[in-house]
Short mmCIF file of C-alpha atoms in Angstrom, two decimals:
data_model
loop_
_atom_site.label_atom_id
_atom_site.label_comp_id
_atom_site.label_asym_id
_atom_site.label_seq_id
_atom_site.Cartn_x
_atom_site.Cartn_y
_atom_site.Cartn_z
CA UNK A 1 14.95 -14.89 -23.01
CA UNK A 2 13.81 -12.62 -25.77
CA UNK A 3 12.14 -14.18 -28.79
CA UNK A 4 12.89 -17.82 -27.97
CA UNK A 5 10.27 -20.51 -28.52
CA UNK A 6 8.92 -22.04 -25.36
CA UNK A 7 9.75 -25.67 -24.55
CA UNK A 8 7.18 -27.95 -22.94
CA UNK A 9 7.61 -27.86 -19.20
CA UNK A 10 5.38 -30.51 -17.76
CA UNK A 11 8.03 -32.17 -15.56
CA UNK A 12 9.00 -29.11 -13.53
CA UNK A 13 5.31 -28.29 -12.90
CA UNK A 14 4.52 -31.85 -11.85
CA UNK A 15 7.33 -31.76 -9.29
CA UNK A 16 5.27 -29.35 -7.23
CA UNK A 17 3.01 -32.28 -6.33
CA UNK A 18 5.94 -34.22 -4.89
CA UNK A 19 6.57 -31.97 -1.91
CA UNK A 20 7.72 -28.58 -3.11
CA UNK A 21 4.62 -26.77 -1.79
CA UNK A 22 5.98 -25.96 1.65
CA UNK A 23 9.38 -24.90 0.43
CA UNK A 24 7.90 -22.65 -2.23
CA UNK A 25 5.42 -21.03 0.09
CA UNK A 26 8.21 -20.21 2.53
CA UNK A 27 9.86 -18.13 -0.16
CA UNK A 28 6.84 -15.73 -0.04
CA UNK A 29 7.27 -14.72 3.58
CA UNK A 30 8.27 -11.02 3.88
CA UNK A 31 8.96 -8.72 6.80
CA UNK A 32 7.78 -5.46 5.32
CA UNK A 33 5.41 -3.34 7.38
CA UNK A 34 1.93 -2.59 6.10
CA UNK A 35 -0.13 0.45 7.01
CA UNK A 36 -2.97 -0.62 9.35
CA UNK A 37 -6.06 1.35 8.62
CA UNK A 38 -7.77 2.11 11.91
CA UNK A 39 -11.53 1.84 12.13
CA UNK A 40 -12.11 5.43 13.18
CA UNK A 41 -8.82 7.25 13.39
CA UNK A 42 -6.93 8.11 10.19
CA UNK A 43 -3.26 8.76 10.72
CA UNK A 44 -1.85 11.56 8.55
CA UNK A 45 1.80 12.67 8.34
CA UNK A 46 2.62 16.04 6.91
CA UNK A 47 6.19 16.33 5.60
CA UNK A 48 8.34 19.30 6.75
CA UNK A 49 11.73 17.82 6.16
CA UNK A 50 12.28 19.02 2.59
CA UNK A 51 12.36 22.81 2.74
CA UNK A 52 8.62 23.26 3.00
CA UNK A 53 9.19 26.48 4.97
CA UNK A 54 11.81 27.95 2.62
CA UNK A 55 11.35 31.53 1.39
CA UNK A 56 7.71 32.60 1.72
CA UNK A 57 6.46 29.08 1.96
CA UNK A 58 4.96 28.03 5.21
CA UNK A 59 3.56 24.64 4.45
CA UNK A 60 2.98 23.37 8.01
CA UNK A 61 -0.14 22.69 10.05
CA UNK A 62 1.51 23.94 13.24
CA UNK A 63 4.88 25.20 14.57
CA UNK A 64 4.60 22.46 17.17
CA UNK A 65 6.34 19.39 15.71
CA UNK A 66 5.82 16.54 15.47
CA UNK A 67 2.59 16.88 17.45
CA UNK A 68 0.42 19.94 16.66
CA UNK A 69 -1.66 19.28 19.79
CA UNK A 70 1.19 20.61 21.91
CA UNK A 71 0.33 24.08 20.50
CA UNK A 72 -3.37 23.74 21.18
CA UNK A 73 -4.91 20.41 22.12
CA UNK A 74 -8.44 21.45 21.12
CA UNK A 75 -8.18 23.96 18.21
CA UNK A 76 -11.41 25.49 16.91
CA UNK A 77 -10.02 28.23 14.52
CA UNK A 78 -7.17 28.21 12.02
CA UNK A 79 -5.18 30.64 14.18
CA UNK A 80 -5.10 28.18 17.10
CA UNK A 81 -2.36 26.42 15.20
CA UNK A 82 0.33 28.47 13.38
CA UNK A 83 1.11 27.68 9.79
CA UNK A 84 -0.19 28.32 6.30
CA UNK A 85 -1.79 24.81 6.42
CA UNK A 86 -3.37 25.27 9.82
CA UNK A 87 -6.92 25.49 8.36
CA UNK A 88 -6.39 22.08 6.82
CA UNK A 89 -5.05 20.58 10.01
CA UNK A 90 -7.63 22.17 12.34
CA UNK A 91 -10.47 21.07 10.06
CA UNK A 92 -9.31 17.46 10.24
CA UNK A 93 -8.60 17.66 13.98
CA UNK A 94 -12.12 18.95 14.74
CA UNK A 95 -13.69 15.82 13.22
CA UNK A 96 -12.21 13.63 15.93
CA UNK A 97 -11.31 11.05 13.29
CA UNK A 98 -7.74 12.09 12.52
CA UNK A 99 -4.37 11.80 14.21
CA UNK A 100 -1.94 14.38 12.71
CA UNK A 101 1.85 14.56 12.93
CA UNK A 102 4.62 16.49 11.18
CA UNK A 103 7.87 14.81 9.98
CA UNK A 104 11.01 17.04 10.16
CA UNK A 105 13.68 14.43 9.34
CA UNK A 106 14.29 11.84 6.67
CA UNK A 107 11.29 9.75 5.70
CA UNK A 108 11.57 6.04 6.56
CA UNK A 109 9.40 2.96 6.27
CA UNK A 110 9.66 -0.05 8.56
CA UNK A 111 11.85 1.74 11.11
CA UNK A 112 11.44 2.60 14.84
CA UNK A 113 10.88 6.38 14.56
CA UNK A 114 7.54 7.78 15.79
CA UNK A 115 7.16 9.37 12.40
CA UNK A 116 8.05 6.23 10.44
CA UNK A 117 5.62 5.82 7.51
CA UNK A 118 4.49 2.42 8.81
CA UNK A 119 2.68 4.30 11.60
CA UNK A 120 0.51 6.28 9.19
CA UNK A 121 -2.17 5.88 6.56
CA UNK A 122 -1.42 8.92 4.52
CA UNK A 123 1.68 11.03 3.69
CA UNK A 124 1.22 14.65 2.51
CA UNK A 125 4.05 16.21 0.51
CA UNK A 126 3.23 19.91 0.40
CA UNK A 127 5.49 21.39 -2.25
CA UNK A 128 8.81 19.78 -1.27
CA UNK A 129 11.85 21.87 -2.24
CA UNK A 130 14.73 19.39 -1.77
CA UNK A 131 15.21 16.11 -3.53
CA UNK A 132 14.25 12.96 -1.73
CA UNK A 133 17.22 10.65 -1.07
CA UNK A 134 17.34 7.14 -2.64
CA UNK A 135 16.38 5.62 0.67
CA UNK A 136 13.43 8.03 1.07
CA UNK A 137 12.11 7.34 -2.36
CA UNK A 138 12.21 3.61 -1.60
CA UNK A 139 10.39 4.26 1.65
CA UNK A 140 7.66 6.40 0.03
CA UNK A 141 7.03 4.09 -2.90
CA UNK A 142 7.00 0.95 -0.71
CA UNK A 143 4.58 2.71 1.72
CA UNK A 144 2.11 3.44 -1.13
CA UNK A 145 2.53 0.03 -2.66
CA UNK A 146 1.69 -1.63 0.62
CA UNK A 147 -1.53 0.40 1.10
CA UNK A 148 -0.56 3.91 2.03
CA UNK A 149 -2.03 7.16 0.65
CA UNK A 150 0.24 9.72 -0.95
CA UNK A 151 -0.82 13.37 -1.49
CA UNK A 152 1.62 15.19 -3.78
CA UNK A 153 1.19 19.01 -4.04
CA UNK A 154 3.37 20.74 -6.66
CA UNK A 155 3.88 24.36 -7.61
CA UNK A 156 4.87 25.99 -10.87
CA UNK A 157 8.16 25.26 -12.55
CA UNK A 158 10.93 27.60 -11.31
CA UNK A 159 9.54 27.80 -7.82
CA UNK A 160 12.93 26.97 -6.32
CA UNK A 161 12.34 28.56 -2.89
CA UNK A 162 15.71 27.54 -1.36
CA UNK A 163 17.78 28.07 -4.55
CA UNK A 164 19.21 24.57 -4.56
CA UNK A 165 18.50 24.02 -8.22
CA UNK A 166 15.37 21.98 -7.82
CA UNK A 167 11.67 22.89 -7.71
CA UNK A 168 8.68 20.72 -6.72
CA UNK A 169 7.95 19.77 -10.33
CA UNK A 170 11.39 18.25 -10.70
CA UNK A 171 11.40 16.73 -7.22
CA UNK A 172 8.08 14.96 -7.56
CA UNK A 173 8.78 13.75 -11.12
CA UNK A 174 12.14 12.38 -9.81
CA UNK A 175 10.25 10.50 -7.07
CA UNK A 176 8.05 8.82 -9.67
CA UNK A 177 10.70 8.09 -12.30
CA UNK A 178 13.92 7.44 -10.36
CA UNK A 179 13.21 5.04 -7.55
CA UNK A 180 14.17 1.44 -6.71
CA UNK A 181 10.53 0.18 -6.40
CA UNK A 182 9.00 0.99 -9.77
CA UNK A 183 10.15 3.75 -12.15
CA UNK A 184 8.00 2.67 -15.17
CA UNK A 185 5.45 5.49 -14.73
CA UNK A 186 3.86 3.75 -11.67
CA UNK A 187 1.06 6.30 -11.08
CA UNK A 188 0.27 6.88 -14.75
CA UNK A 189 1.04 10.65 -14.89
CA UNK A 190 3.84 13.13 -15.13
CA UNK A 191 3.90 16.71 -13.93
CA UNK A 192 4.11 19.39 -16.60
CA UNK A 193 6.93 21.89 -16.72
CA UNK A 194 4.63 24.97 -16.72
CA UNK A 195 3.96 28.23 -14.89
CA UNK A 196 0.23 28.98 -15.28
CA UNK A 197 -0.39 32.40 -13.84
CA UNK A 198 -4.08 32.21 -12.87
CA UNK A 199 -7.34 30.43 -13.38
CA UNK A 200 -10.21 28.50 -11.79
CA UNK A 201 -9.98 24.93 -13.06
CA UNK A 202 -13.31 23.13 -13.07
CA UNK A 203 -14.20 19.74 -11.66
CA UNK A 204 -15.57 17.00 -13.91
CA UNK A 205 -19.10 15.78 -13.36
CA UNK A 206 -18.94 12.55 -11.38
CA UNK A 207 -21.48 12.30 -8.57
CA UNK A 208 -20.05 8.94 -7.40
CA UNK A 209 -16.50 10.12 -6.93
CA UNK A 210 -15.55 10.32 -3.25
CA UNK A 211 -12.98 13.08 -3.74
CA UNK A 212 -15.40 15.39 -5.65
CA UNK A 213 -18.45 14.49 -3.57
CA UNK A 214 -17.35 13.57 -0.09
CA UNK A 215 -18.17 14.21 3.56
CA UNK A 216 -16.50 17.63 3.47
CA UNK A 217 -18.59 18.97 0.62
CA UNK A 218 -18.96 19.09 -3.17
CA UNK A 219 -16.04 20.25 -5.33
CA UNK A 220 -16.85 22.51 -8.25
CA UNK A 221 -13.68 24.53 -8.92
CA UNK A 222 -10.13 24.93 -7.68
CA UNK A 223 -7.66 27.80 -7.98
CA UNK A 224 -4.42 28.40 -9.95
CA UNK A 225 -2.19 31.17 -8.75
CA UNK A 226 1.06 30.26 -10.50
CA UNK A 227 0.80 26.52 -10.77
CA UNK A 228 1.05 23.59 -13.18
CA UNK A 229 -0.90 20.57 -14.46
CA UNK A 230 -0.21 16.93 -15.19
CA UNK A 231 -0.30 14.76 -18.33
CA UNK A 232 -2.11 11.49 -17.76
CA UNK A 233 -0.93 8.22 -19.22
CA UNK A 234 -3.76 5.63 -18.71
CA UNK A 235 -1.87 3.12 -20.83
CA UNK A 236 0.64 2.95 -18.02
CA UNK A 237 -1.90 2.92 -15.18
CA UNK A 238 -5.58 2.42 -16.01
CA UNK A 239 -6.63 3.88 -12.66
CA UNK A 240 -5.32 7.39 -13.26
CA UNK A 241 -8.13 9.83 -13.39
CA UNK A 242 -8.30 13.61 -13.88
CA UNK A 243 -10.81 15.28 -11.52
CA UNK A 244 -10.18 18.97 -12.06
CA UNK A 245 -9.00 20.50 -15.36
CA UNK A 246 -7.48 23.75 -16.55
CA UNK A 247 -9.89 25.72 -18.71
CA UNK A 248 -9.89 24.41 -22.21
CA UNK A 249 -8.42 21.03 -21.38
CA UNK A 250 -9.79 17.52 -20.72
CA UNK A 251 -8.83 13.90 -21.07
CA UNK A 252 -5.12 13.27 -20.69
CA UNK A 253 -3.85 16.81 -20.76
CA UNK A 254 -4.27 19.83 -18.41
CA UNK A 255 -5.21 17.83 -15.33
CA UNK A 256 -4.89 20.19 -12.32
CA UNK A 257 -6.04 17.59 -9.75
CA UNK A 258 -5.72 13.84 -10.45
CA UNK A 259 -5.91 10.56 -8.58
CA UNK A 260 -4.45 7.13 -9.17
CA UNK A 261 -3.40 3.93 -7.38
CA UNK A 262 -0.19 1.98 -6.96
CA UNK A 263 -0.16 -1.59 -5.61
CA UNK A 264 -2.79 -1.44 -2.82
CA UNK A 265 -2.29 2.28 -2.19
CA UNK A 266 -3.81 5.55 -3.42
CA UNK A 267 -2.30 8.68 -4.89
CA UNK A 268 -3.52 12.27 -5.32
CA UNK A 269 -1.85 15.14 -7.23
CA UNK A 270 -2.53 18.88 -6.99
CA UNK A 271 -0.83 21.32 -9.38
CA UNK A 272 -0.45 24.36 -6.97
CA UNK A 273 0.15 25.08 -3.29
CA UNK A 274 -1.95 28.21 -3.37
CA UNK A 275 -5.26 26.36 -2.82
CA UNK A 276 -4.05 24.90 0.49
CA UNK A 277 -2.61 28.21 1.72
CA UNK A 278 -4.99 29.77 4.33
CA UNK A 279 -3.23 33.11 4.41
CA UNK A 280 -2.12 32.82 8.04
CA UNK A 281 1.21 31.62 9.22
CA UNK A 282 4.56 32.59 10.79
CA UNK A 283 5.54 36.26 10.94
CA UNK A 284 7.50 37.50 7.96
CA UNK A 285 5.97 35.20 5.31
CA UNK A 286 3.89 36.64 2.44
CA UNK A 287 0.96 34.22 2.17
CA UNK A 288 -2.18 33.88 -0.01
CA UNK A 289 -5.57 32.83 1.19
CA UNK A 290 -6.58 30.24 -1.37
CA UNK A 291 -8.25 27.96 1.16
CA UNK A 292 -11.09 30.42 1.64
CA UNK A 293 -11.23 31.80 -1.92
CA UNK A 294 -14.92 32.32 -2.69
CA UNK A 295 -14.47 31.42 -6.34
CA UNK A 296 -13.29 27.88 -5.57
CA UNK A 297 -13.99 24.94 -3.27
CA UNK A 298 -10.39 24.19 -2.25
CA UNK A 299 -11.14 23.22 1.34
CA UNK A 300 -13.64 20.55 0.32
CA UNK A 301 -11.12 19.20 -2.27
CA UNK A 302 -8.22 18.99 0.16
CA UNK A 303 -10.32 17.44 2.91
CA UNK A 304 -12.25 14.92 0.74
CA UNK A 305 -8.97 13.84 -0.86
CA UNK A 306 -7.35 13.34 2.53
CA UNK A 307 -10.18 11.14 3.65
CA UNK A 308 -10.10 9.13 0.38
CA UNK A 309 -6.34 8.65 0.61
CA UNK A 310 -6.67 7.43 4.19
CA UNK A 311 -9.20 4.76 3.18
CA UNK A 312 -12.60 6.44 3.19
CA UNK A 313 -14.94 6.39 0.23
CA UNK A 314 -14.73 4.60 -3.07
CA UNK A 315 -12.61 5.35 -6.09
CA UNK A 316 -15.68 6.26 -8.00
CA UNK A 317 -17.40 3.00 -8.99
CA UNK A 318 -18.67 1.54 -5.76
CA UNK A 319 -17.33 -0.39 -2.78
CA UNK A 320 -15.68 1.42 0.06
CA UNK A 321 -17.39 3.75 2.45
CA UNK A 322 -17.89 1.17 5.19
CA UNK A 323 -15.85 -0.78 7.75
CA UNK A 324 -13.41 -3.10 6.02
CA UNK A 325 -10.61 -5.28 7.31
CA UNK A 326 -7.52 -4.73 5.23
CA UNK A 327 -6.38 -7.98 3.61
CA UNK A 328 -4.92 -9.62 0.53
CA UNK A 329 -7.53 -12.09 -0.81
CA UNK A 330 -5.84 -14.17 -3.57
CA UNK A 331 -4.59 -17.58 -2.67
CA UNK A 332 -1.16 -18.71 -3.81
CA UNK A 333 -0.49 -15.13 -5.10
CA UNK A 334 3.11 -15.74 -6.15
CA UNK A 335 2.42 -19.32 -7.56
CA UNK A 336 5.07 -20.82 -5.20
CA UNK A 337 2.67 -23.58 -4.21
CA UNK A 338 2.50 -24.82 -7.73
CA UNK A 339 -0.86 -25.85 -9.18
CA UNK A 340 -3.01 -25.00 -6.18
CA UNK A 341 -5.84 -22.46 -5.78
CA UNK A 342 -5.61 -21.27 -9.38
CA UNK A 343 -7.31 -22.95 -12.32
CA UNK A 344 -4.83 -23.01 -15.17
CA UNK A 345 -4.06 -24.54 -18.51
CA UNK A 346 -1.50 -27.33 -18.46
CA UNK A 347 2.00 -26.02 -18.00
CA UNK A 348 1.07 -22.41 -17.17
CA UNK A 349 2.17 -22.49 -13.48
CA UNK A 350 5.79 -23.42 -13.73
CA UNK A 351 9.30 -23.08 -12.33
CA UNK A 352 10.98 -23.42 -15.71
CA UNK A 353 14.24 -21.50 -15.87
CA UNK A 354 13.49 -20.44 -19.51
CA UNK A 355 11.49 -17.53 -18.18
CA UNK A 356 12.59 -16.03 -14.80
CA UNK A 357 10.14 -15.49 -11.97
CA UNK A 358 10.04 -12.03 -10.51
CA UNK A 359 10.41 -13.47 -7.05
CA UNK A 360 10.81 -17.06 -5.85
CA UNK A 361 10.89 -19.83 -8.41
CA UNK A 362 7.34 -20.12 -9.82
CA UNK A 363 5.26 -17.87 -12.07
CA UNK A 364 2.42 -18.18 -14.50
CA UNK A 365 3.64 -18.41 -18.14
CA UNK A 366 0.88 -18.08 -20.75
CA UNK A 367 1.59 -18.89 -24.36
CA UNK A 368 5.14 -18.69 -25.79
CA UNK A 369 4.83 -21.66 -28.20
CA UNK A 370 5.07 -19.96 -31.55
CA UNK A 371 1.95 -21.81 -32.71
CA UNK A 372 -1.73 -21.13 -32.49
CA UNK A 373 -2.37 -21.59 -28.78
CA UNK A 374 -4.62 -20.39 -25.96
CA UNK A 375 -3.76 -20.48 -22.24
CA UNK A 376 -5.99 -19.50 -19.32
CA UNK A 377 -5.43 -18.69 -15.64
CA UNK A 378 -8.23 -17.84 -13.17
CA UNK A 379 -9.21 -17.73 -9.53
CA UNK A 380 -12.56 -16.90 -7.90
CA UNK A 381 -12.51 -14.57 -4.90
CA UNK A 382 -15.16 -13.06 -2.66
CA UNK A 383 -14.69 -9.27 -2.08
CA UNK A 384 -16.39 -8.15 1.18
CA UNK A 385 -19.01 -5.41 1.11
CA UNK A 386 -17.78 -2.00 2.17
CA UNK A 387 -14.30 -2.51 0.85
CA UNK A 388 -12.22 -0.66 -1.65
CA UNK A 389 -10.39 -3.27 -3.77
CA UNK A 390 -7.28 -3.20 -5.98
CA UNK A 391 -6.06 -6.00 -8.20
CA UNK A 392 -2.35 -5.88 -9.06
CA UNK A 393 0.19 -8.09 -10.66
CA UNK A 394 3.55 -7.97 -12.39
CA UNK A 395 3.63 -8.77 -16.14
CA UNK A 396 6.57 -9.49 -18.40
CA UNK A 397 5.93 -9.67 -22.10
CA UNK A 398 8.58 -11.42 -24.24
CA UNK A 399 8.12 -11.73 -28.02
CA UNK A 400 9.75 -12.83 -31.30
CA UNK A 401 7.39 -10.60 -33.27
CA UNK A 402 9.08 -7.67 -34.97
CA UNK A 403 6.10 -5.55 -35.85
CA UNK A 404 5.64 -2.21 -34.15
CA UNK A 405 2.04 -1.77 -35.15
CA UNK A 406 0.14 -5.06 -35.21
CA UNK A 407 -1.03 -6.96 -32.12
CA UNK A 408 -0.79 -10.63 -33.21
CA UNK A 409 -0.79 -12.16 -29.71
CA UNK A 410 -2.99 -10.90 -26.91
CA UNK A 411 -3.49 -11.29 -23.17
CA UNK A 412 -6.84 -10.27 -21.78
CA UNK A 413 -7.36 -9.50 -18.08
CA UNK A 414 -10.84 -9.72 -16.62
CA UNK A 415 -12.54 -9.29 -13.25
CA UNK A 416 -16.03 -10.79 -13.30
CA UNK A 417 -17.65 -9.61 -16.53
CA UNK A 418 -15.40 -6.58 -16.85
CA UNK A 419 -12.39 -6.53 -19.17
CA UNK A 420 -9.71 -4.60 -17.27
CA UNK A 421 -6.97 -4.56 -19.89
CA UNK A 422 -5.60 -6.17 -23.07
CA UNK A 423 -1.89 -6.51 -23.67
CA UNK A 424 -0.08 -7.79 -26.72
CA UNK A 425 3.27 -8.42 -28.36
CA UNK A 426 3.43 -4.61 -28.70
CA UNK A 427 3.88 -4.40 -24.92
CA UNK A 428 7.12 -6.38 -24.86
CA UNK A 429 9.60 -5.18 -22.28
CA UNK A 430 12.81 -6.34 -20.84
CA UNK A 431 11.52 -6.92 -17.28
CA UNK A 432 8.42 -7.11 -15.15
CA UNK A 433 6.00 -4.14 -15.03
CA UNK A 434 3.50 -3.58 -12.32
CA UNK A 435 -0.17 -3.38 -13.37
CA UNK A 436 -2.85 -2.22 -10.99
CA UNK A 437 -6.65 -1.85 -11.33
CA UNK A 438 -9.41 -0.58 -9.08
CA UNK A 439 -12.05 -3.37 -8.68
CA UNK A 440 -14.00 -1.76 -5.88
CA UNK A 441 -17.19 -2.05 -7.93
CA UNK A 442 -17.08 -5.80 -7.24
CA UNK A 443 -17.34 -5.42 -3.49
CA UNK A 444 -20.04 -7.61 -2.06
CA UNK A 445 -19.67 -10.18 -4.89
CA UNK A 446 -17.74 -13.32 -5.70
CA UNK A 447 -15.87 -12.62 -8.96
CA UNK A 448 -13.42 -14.55 -11.11
CA UNK A 449 -10.09 -12.89 -11.80
CA UNK A 450 -9.07 -14.22 -15.22
CA UNK A 451 -6.13 -14.05 -17.64
CA UNK A 452 -6.49 -15.40 -21.20
CA UNK A 453 -3.58 -15.55 -23.63
CA UNK A 454 -4.21 -16.16 -27.26
CA UNK A 455 -1.24 -16.70 -29.57
CA UNK A 456 -1.08 -16.63 -33.37
CA UNK A 457 0.28 -19.34 -35.67
CA UNK A 458 3.84 -18.11 -35.92
CA UNK A 459 6.48 -16.27 -33.78
CA UNK A 460 6.05 -16.69 -30.00
CA UNK A 461 4.84 -14.18 -27.48
CA UNK A 462 5.09 -15.08 -23.80
CA UNK A 463 2.92 -13.41 -21.15
CA UNK A 464 4.54 -14.08 -17.79
CA UNK A 465 2.70 -13.14 -14.62
CA UNK A 466 4.01 -13.11 -11.01
CA UNK A 467 3.30 -11.62 -7.58
CA UNK A 468 -0.43 -11.09 -7.90
CA UNK A 469 -2.53 -9.46 -5.20
CA UNK A 470 -6.12 -8.40 -4.55
CA UNK A 471 -5.87 -6.00 -1.67
CA UNK A 472 -8.92 -4.66 0.16
CA UNK A 473 -9.09 -1.74 2.63
#
């Protein structure tokens, strides 16, 4: 309820101690499938159900679908499999650590199909040329949110290879902004409507980044041969990071290759399909050998990114790189067990109907009194060594403040000694918004996840938190 002063809610919170724990906890049970990261075999699905072969495009690892091994069970050269992405597929296959398949029909999640996304760790979308259906967008976004890796490869605006009115820029932006899971800029970037004719975008300097410095080599440059870039929006997702930039650009503009997270999953974006094109494919297609371009390191970038998306390596700050059992570590993550596990100010964990929970009945409601007030919420958690870790939660900010420029009331989010984000009355929104942070640097430690809300002397601001998670993989 927008702008209303919070009433004291001690009675409803106290009722949790009288027997509501079991009932509340039952509300948290779900039946959604979660990608299971195998110890040694990474399962990668390449999409070929959205006109990836239209026109001169040939974005497949093999003409044998869904299983490329039916064409050659032990490939040693790119021509052993047929497709402009055969070099990519063969390179992964030769490591012995990857299981590769191709999807030719609608993408699903939680179904019985052999190519259902629940059977994979990573989904590659190599320049799709038809819109994803509503159901497909739900499947893709849920897959990533639950721990999957998503590799989105675009091309320049106007590259409508099947003349249906949509190019990859529009299709991928539609996936991110028009889905039923989270359309509030979930990955923290948008793809630019551009056609950049040529260039060799350069990688940033970051020796700890697993995509730029991974098992498949060091990335120095990529290639643009009619492509586009992305605009980054770290205010929407603090984990978005540009790794390769168009000449003359840096920071939040001109990102040719970028990574991000969503829920407990990982995301990569590449602004052109030419770098993954190995110049060989089906007869009749006019292809371009960007994979082996001597002025770039496209193969290392594609392969390192695939490994990172599937769960290898860290996101740049530490953690990861070892064996890790995928898990969600926070206790009472949706607060349905009332005042258990978390340490909270009086009245913070509540089932009051004055502010709706995102799911179930309980949530954590900090501040909202309209007087000088401080509320806190925290939980200590041990993050195993060798794990990549992502903290996520849903936040609803409701305020009576009318200013558009002054942050009178603030919520600070911390992990250990690190401040992850600060929100204020300026972040007020009508519903819950997913927030996600990479906390892999805390692997091997016991850290306190904390929320502190400080409210000024007049006009209430409520910071309402629900459905928290600390996922490791």
